[in-house]
Coordinates of N, CA and C in Angstrom, one line a residue:
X1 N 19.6 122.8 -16.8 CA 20.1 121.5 -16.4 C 19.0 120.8 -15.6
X2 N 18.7 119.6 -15.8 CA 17.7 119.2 -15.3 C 18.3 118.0 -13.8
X3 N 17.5 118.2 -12.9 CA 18.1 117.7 -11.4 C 17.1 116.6 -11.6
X4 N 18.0 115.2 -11.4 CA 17.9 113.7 -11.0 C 16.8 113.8 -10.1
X5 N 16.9 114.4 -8.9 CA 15.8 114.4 -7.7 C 14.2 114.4 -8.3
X6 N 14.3 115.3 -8.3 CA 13.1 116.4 -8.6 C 12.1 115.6 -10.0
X7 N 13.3 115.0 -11.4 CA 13.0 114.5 -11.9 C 11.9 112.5 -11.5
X8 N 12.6 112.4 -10.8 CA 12.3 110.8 -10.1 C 11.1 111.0 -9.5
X9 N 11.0 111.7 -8.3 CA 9.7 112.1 -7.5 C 8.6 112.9 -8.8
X10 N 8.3 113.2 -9.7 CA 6.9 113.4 -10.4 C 7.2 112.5 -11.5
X11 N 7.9 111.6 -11.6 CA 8.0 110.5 -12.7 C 6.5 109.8 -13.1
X12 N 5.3 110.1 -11.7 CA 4.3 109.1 -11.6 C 3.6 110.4 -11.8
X13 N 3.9 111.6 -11.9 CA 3.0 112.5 -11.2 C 1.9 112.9 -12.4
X14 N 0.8 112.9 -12.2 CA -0.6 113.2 -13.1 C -0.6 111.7 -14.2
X15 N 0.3 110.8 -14.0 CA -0.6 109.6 -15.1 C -1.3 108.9 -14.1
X16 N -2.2 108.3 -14.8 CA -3.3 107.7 -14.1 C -3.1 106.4 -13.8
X17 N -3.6 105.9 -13.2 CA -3.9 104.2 -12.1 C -4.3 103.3 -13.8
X18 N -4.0 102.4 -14.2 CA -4.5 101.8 -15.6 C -6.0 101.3 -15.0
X19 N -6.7 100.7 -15.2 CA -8.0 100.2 -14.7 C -7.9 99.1 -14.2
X20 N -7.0 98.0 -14.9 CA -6.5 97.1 -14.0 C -6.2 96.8 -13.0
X21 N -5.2 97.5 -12.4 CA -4.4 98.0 -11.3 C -5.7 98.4 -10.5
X22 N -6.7 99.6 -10.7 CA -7.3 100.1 -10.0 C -8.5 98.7 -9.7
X23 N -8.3 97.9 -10.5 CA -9.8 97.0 -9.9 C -9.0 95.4 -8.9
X24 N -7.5 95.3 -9.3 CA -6.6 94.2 -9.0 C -6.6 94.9 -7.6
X25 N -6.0 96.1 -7.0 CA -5.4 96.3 -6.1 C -6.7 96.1 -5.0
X26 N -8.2 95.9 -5.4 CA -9.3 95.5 -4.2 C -9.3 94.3 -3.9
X27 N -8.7 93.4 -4.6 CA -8.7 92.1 -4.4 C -7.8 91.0 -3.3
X28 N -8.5 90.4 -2.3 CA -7.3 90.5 -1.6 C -6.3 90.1 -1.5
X29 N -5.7 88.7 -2.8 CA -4.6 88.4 -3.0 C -3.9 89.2 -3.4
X30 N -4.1 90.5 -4.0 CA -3.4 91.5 -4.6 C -3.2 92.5 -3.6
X31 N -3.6 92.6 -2.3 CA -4.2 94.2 -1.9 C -2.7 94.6 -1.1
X32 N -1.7 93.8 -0.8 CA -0.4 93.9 -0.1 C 0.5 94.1 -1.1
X33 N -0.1 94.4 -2.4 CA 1.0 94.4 -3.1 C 1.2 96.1 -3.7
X34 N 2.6 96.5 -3.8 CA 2.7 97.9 -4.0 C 2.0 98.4 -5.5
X35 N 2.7 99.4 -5.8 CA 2.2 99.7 -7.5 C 2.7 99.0 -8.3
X36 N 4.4 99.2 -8.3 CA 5.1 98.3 -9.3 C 4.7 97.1 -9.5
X37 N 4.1 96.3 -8.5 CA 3.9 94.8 -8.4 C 2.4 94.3 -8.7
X38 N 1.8 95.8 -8.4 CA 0.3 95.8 -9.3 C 0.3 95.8 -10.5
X39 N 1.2 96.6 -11.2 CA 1.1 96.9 -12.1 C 1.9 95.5 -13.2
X40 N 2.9 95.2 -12.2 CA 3.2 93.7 -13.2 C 2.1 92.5 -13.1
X41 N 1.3 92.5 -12.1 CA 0.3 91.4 -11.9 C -0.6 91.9 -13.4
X42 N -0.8 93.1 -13.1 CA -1.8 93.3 -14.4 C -1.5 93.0 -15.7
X43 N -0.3 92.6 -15.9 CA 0.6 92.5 -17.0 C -0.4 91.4 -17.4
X44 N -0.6 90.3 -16.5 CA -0.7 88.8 -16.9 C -2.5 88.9 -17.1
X45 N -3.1 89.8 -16.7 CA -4.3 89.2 -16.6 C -4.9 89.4 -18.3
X46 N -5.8 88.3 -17.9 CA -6.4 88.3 -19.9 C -7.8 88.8 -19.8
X47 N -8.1 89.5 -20.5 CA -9.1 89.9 -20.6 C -10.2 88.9 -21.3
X48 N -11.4 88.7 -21.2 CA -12.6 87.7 -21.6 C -13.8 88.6 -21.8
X49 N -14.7 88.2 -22.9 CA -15.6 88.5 -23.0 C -17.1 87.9 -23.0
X50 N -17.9 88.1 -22.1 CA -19.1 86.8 -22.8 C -20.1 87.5 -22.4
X51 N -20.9 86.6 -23.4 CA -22.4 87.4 -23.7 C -23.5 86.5 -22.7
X52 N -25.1 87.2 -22.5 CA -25.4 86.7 -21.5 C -25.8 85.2 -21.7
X53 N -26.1 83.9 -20.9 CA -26.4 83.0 -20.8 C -25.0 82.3 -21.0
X54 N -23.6 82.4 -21.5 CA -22.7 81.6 -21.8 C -22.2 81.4 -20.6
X55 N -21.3 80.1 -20.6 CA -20.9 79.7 -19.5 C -18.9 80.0 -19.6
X56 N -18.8 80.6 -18.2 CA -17.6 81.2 -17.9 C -16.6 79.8 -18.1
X57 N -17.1 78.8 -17.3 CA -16.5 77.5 -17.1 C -18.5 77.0 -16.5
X58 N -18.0 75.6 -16.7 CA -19.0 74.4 -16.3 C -18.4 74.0 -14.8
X59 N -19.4 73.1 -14.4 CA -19.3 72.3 -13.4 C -18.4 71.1 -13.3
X60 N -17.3 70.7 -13.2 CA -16.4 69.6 -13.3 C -15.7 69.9 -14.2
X61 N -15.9 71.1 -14.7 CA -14.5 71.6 -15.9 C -13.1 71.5 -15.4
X62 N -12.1 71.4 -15.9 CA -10.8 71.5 -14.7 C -10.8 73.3 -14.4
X63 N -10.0 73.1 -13.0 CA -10.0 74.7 -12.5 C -8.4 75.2 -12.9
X64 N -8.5 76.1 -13.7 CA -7.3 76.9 -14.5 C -6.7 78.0 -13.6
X65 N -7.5 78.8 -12.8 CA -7.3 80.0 -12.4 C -8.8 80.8 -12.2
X66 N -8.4 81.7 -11.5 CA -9.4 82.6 -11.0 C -9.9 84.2 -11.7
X67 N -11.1 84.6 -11.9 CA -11.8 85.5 -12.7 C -12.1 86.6 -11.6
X68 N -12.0 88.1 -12.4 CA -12.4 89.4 -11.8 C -13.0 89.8 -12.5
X69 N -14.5 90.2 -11.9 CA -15.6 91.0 -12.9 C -15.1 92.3 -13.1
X70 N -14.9 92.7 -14.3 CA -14.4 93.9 -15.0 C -16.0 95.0 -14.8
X71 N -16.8 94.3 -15.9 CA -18.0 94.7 -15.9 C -19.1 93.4 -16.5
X72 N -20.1 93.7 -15.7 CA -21.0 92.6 -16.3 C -21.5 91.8 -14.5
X73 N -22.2 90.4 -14.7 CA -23.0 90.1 -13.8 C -23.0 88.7 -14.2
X74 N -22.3 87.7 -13.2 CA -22.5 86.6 -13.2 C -22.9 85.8 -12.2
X75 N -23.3 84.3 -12.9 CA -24.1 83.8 -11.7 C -23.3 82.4 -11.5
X76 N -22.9 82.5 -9.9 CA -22.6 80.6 -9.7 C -23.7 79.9 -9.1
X77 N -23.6 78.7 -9.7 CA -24.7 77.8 -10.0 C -24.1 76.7 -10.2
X78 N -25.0 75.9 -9.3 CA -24.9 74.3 -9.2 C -26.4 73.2 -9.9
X79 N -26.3 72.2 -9.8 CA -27.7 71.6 -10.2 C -27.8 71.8 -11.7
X80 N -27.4 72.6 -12.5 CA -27.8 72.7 -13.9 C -28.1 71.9 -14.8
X81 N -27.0 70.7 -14.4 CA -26.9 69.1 -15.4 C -28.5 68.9 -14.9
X82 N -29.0 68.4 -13.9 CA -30.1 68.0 -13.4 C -31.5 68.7 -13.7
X83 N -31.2 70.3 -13.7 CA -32.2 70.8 -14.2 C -32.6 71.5 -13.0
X84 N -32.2 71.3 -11.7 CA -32.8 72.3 -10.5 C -31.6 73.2 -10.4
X85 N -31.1 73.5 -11.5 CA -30.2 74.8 -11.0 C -30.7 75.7 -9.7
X86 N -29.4 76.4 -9.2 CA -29.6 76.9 -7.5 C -28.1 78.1 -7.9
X87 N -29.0 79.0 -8.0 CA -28.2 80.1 -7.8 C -27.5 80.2 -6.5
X88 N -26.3 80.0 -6.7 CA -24.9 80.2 -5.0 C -25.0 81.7 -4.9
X89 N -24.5 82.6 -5.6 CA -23.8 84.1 -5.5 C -24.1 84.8 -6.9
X90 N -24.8 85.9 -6.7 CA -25.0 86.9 -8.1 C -23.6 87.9 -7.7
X91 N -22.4 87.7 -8.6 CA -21.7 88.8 -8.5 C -21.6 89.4 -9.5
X92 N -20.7 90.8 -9.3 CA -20.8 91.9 -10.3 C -19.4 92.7 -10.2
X93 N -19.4 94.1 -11.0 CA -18.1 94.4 -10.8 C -17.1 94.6 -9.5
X94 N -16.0 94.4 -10.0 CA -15.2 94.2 -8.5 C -15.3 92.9 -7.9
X95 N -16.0 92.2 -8.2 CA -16.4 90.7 -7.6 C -15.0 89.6 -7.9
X96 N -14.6 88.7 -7.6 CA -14.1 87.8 -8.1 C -14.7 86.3 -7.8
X97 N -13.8 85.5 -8.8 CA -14.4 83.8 -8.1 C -13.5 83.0 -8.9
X98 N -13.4 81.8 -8.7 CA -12.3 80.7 -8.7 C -11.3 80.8 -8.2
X99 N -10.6 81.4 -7.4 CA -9.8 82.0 -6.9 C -9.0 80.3 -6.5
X100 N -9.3 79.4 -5.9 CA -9.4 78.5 -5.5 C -8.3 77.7 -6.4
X101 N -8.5 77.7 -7.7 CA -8.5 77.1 -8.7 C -6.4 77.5 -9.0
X102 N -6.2 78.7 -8.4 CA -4.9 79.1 -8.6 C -3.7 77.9 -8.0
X103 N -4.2 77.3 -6.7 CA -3.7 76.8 -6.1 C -4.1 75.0 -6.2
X104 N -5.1 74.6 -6.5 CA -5.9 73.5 -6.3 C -5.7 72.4 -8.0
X105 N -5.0 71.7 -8.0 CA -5.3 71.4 -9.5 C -6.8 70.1 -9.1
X106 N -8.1 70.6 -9.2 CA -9.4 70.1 -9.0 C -10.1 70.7 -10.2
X107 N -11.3 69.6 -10.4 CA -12.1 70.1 -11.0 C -13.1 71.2 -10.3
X108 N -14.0 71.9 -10.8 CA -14.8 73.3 -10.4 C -16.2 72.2 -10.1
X109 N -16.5 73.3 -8.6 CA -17.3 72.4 -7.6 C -18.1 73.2 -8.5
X110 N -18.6 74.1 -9.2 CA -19.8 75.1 -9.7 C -19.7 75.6 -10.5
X111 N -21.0 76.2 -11.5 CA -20.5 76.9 -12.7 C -20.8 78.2 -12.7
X112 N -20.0 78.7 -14.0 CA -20.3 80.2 -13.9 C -20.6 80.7 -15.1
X113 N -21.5 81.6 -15.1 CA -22.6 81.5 -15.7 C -22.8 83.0 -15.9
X114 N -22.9 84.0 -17.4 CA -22.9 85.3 -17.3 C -24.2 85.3 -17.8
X115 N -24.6 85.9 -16.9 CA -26.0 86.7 -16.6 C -26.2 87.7 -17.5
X116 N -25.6 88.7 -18.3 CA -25.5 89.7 -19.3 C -24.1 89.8 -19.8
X117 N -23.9 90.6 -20.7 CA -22.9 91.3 -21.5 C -21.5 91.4 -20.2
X118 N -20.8 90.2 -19.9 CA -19.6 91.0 -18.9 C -18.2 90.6 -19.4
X119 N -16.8 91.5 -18.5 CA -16.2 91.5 -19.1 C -15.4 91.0 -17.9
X120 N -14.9 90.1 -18.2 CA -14.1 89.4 -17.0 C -12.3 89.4 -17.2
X121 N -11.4 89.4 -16.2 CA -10.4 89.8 -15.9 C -9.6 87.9 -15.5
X122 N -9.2 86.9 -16.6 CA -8.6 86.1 -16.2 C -6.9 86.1 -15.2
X123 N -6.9 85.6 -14.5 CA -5.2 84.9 -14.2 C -5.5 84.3 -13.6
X124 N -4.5 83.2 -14.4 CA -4.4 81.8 -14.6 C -3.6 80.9 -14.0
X125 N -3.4 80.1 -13.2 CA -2.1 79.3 -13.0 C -1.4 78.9 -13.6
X126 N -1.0 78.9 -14.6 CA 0.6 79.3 -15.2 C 1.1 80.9 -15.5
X127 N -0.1 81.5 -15.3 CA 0.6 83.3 -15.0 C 1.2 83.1 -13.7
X128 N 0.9 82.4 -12.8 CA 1.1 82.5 -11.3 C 2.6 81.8 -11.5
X129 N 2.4 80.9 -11.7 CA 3.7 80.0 -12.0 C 4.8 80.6 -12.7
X130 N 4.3 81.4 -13.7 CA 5.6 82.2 -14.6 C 5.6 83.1 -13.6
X131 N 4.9 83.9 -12.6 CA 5.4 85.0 -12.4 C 6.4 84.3 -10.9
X132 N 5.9 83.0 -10.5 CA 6.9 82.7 -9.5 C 8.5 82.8 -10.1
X133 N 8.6 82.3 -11.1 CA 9.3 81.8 -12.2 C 10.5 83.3 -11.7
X134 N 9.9 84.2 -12.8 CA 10.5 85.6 -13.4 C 10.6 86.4 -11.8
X135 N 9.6 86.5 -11.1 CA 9.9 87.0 -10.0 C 9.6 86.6 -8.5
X136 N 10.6 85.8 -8.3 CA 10.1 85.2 -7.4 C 9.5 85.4 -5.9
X137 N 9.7 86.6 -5.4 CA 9.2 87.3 -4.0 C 8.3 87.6 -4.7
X138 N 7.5 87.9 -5.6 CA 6.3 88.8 -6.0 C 5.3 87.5 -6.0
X139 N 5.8 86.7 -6.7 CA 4.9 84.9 -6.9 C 4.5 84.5 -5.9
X140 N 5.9 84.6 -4.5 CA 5.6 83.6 -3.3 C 4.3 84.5 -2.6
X141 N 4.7 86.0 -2.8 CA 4.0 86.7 -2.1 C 2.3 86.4 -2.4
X142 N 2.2 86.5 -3.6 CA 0.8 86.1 -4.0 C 0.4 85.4 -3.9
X143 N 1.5 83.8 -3.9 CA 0.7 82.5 -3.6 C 0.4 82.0 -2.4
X144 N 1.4 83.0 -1.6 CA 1.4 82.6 -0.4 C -0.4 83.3 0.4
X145 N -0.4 84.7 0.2 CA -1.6 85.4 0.4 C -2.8 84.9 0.0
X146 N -2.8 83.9 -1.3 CA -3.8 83.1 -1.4 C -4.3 81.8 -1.0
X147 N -2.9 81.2 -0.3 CA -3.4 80.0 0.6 C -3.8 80.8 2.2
X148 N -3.1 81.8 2.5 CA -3.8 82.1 3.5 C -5.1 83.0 3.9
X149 N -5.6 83.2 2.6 CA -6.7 83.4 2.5 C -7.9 82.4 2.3
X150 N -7.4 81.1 1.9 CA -8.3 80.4 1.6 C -8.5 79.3 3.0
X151 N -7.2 79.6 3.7 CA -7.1 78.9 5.2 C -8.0 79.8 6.3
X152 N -8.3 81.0 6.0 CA -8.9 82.0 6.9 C -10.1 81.7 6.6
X153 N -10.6 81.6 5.0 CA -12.1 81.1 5.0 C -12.5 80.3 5.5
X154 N -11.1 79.1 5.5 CA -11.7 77.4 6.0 C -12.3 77.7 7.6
X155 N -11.2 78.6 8.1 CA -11.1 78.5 9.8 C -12.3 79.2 10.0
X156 N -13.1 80.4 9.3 CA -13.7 81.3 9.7 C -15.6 80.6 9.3
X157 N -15.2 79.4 8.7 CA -16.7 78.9 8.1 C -17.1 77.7 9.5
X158 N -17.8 77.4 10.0 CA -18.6 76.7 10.7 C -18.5 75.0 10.2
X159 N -18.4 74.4 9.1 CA -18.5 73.4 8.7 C -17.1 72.8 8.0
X160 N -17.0 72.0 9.6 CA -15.2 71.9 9.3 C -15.2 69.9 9.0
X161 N -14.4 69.7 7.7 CA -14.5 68.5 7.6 C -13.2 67.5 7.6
X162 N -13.2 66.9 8.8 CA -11.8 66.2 9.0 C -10.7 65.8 7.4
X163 N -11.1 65.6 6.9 CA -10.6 64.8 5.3 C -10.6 66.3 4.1
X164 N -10.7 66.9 5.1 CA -10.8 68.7 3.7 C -9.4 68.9 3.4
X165 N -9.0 69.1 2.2 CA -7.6 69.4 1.4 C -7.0 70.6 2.4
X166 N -8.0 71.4 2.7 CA -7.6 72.7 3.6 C -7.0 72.3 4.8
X167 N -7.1 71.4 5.1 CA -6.4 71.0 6.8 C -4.8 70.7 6.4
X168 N -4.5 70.1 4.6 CA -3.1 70.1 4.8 C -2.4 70.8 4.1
X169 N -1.4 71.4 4.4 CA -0.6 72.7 3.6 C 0.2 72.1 2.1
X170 N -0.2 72.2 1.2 CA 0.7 71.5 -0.1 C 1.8 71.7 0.4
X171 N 2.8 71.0 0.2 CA 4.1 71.4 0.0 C 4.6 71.7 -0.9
X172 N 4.1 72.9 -1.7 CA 5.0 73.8 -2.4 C 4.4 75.0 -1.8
X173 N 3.5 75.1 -0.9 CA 3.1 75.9 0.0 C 4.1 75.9 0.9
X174 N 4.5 74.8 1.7 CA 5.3 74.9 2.8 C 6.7 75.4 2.5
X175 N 7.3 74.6 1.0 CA 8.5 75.5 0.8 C 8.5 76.7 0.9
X176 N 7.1 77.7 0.4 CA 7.3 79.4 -0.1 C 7.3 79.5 1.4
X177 N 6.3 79.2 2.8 CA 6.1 79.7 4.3 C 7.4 79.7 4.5
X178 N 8.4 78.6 4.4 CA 10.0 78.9 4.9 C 10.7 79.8 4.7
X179 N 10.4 80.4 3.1 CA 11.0 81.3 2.3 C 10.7 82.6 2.7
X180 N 9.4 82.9 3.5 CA 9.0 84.1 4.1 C 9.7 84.5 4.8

């Protein structure tokens, strides 16, 4: 006869972390979130591939959502239209960027730019939005984590500009803070 207990507690036992999960849960919109909720985040993310010199997104492209380097090496970069391109940040795996873009319907201050063979990890704002949708404490949690991450950057950077989008809380921001 097999016992309920016993069976529940090794239900997880010896399968492994998907790679997903294991590269989502460093990130810090994700890093408060348990397994089950890593593992539904990972549900949504898309996988991309690009070879070197292609562009992730351009400069003024609209911003869709934010990228996780799987594997590979990219470069953000400004100036390119002009021709004095100016390398911002060489990242690599584990890295992320647009993150911005989850929350912000703006076009992209900078482009991104794969430096070699990488494999990038999309989610998108409307994954974010469906997952508010389907689950809603899991959505607010994330969206909420990512405006206040992006409010911790503002507060924590030296160059504060009266008229910056960051000084006002969207309100559909403010509705999820009440909901907390």
């Amino acid at each position: 006869m097999k016992n309920a207990y016993w069976n529940n507690i090794f239900t997880h036992w010896g399968k492994e972390e998907s790679e997903n999960v294991t590269i989502t849960k460093k990130i810090p919109i994700f890093a408060n979130l348990n397994h089950n909720e890593l593992e539904e985040v990972s549900k949504l993310l898309h996988d991309r591939g690009y070879k070197p010199d292609e562009y992730v997104f351009k400069r003024h492209a609209p911003g869709e959502g934010m990228f996780i380097i799987h594997s590979g090496i990219v470069n953000i970069i400004v100036g390119e239209a002009s021709g004095n391109s100016q390398v911002l940040a060489e990242l690599s795996n584990g890295d992320f960027f647009g993150e911005m873009a989850l929350l912000e319907d703006e076009v992209r201050s900078a482009a991104a730019l794969a430096k070699d063979h990488s494999k990038l990890l999309g989610f998108f704002r409307p994954d974010l939005e469906a997952l508010i949708e389907v689950n809603p404490s899991l959505g607010k949690e994330v969206a909420f984590d990512r405006y206040l991450g992006l409010s911790m950057h503002f507060l924590m950077n030296a160059t504060v500009h009266v008229n910056s989008p960051f000084l006002v809380m969207p309100e559909a921001l403010v509705c999820l803070a009440r909901t907390r």
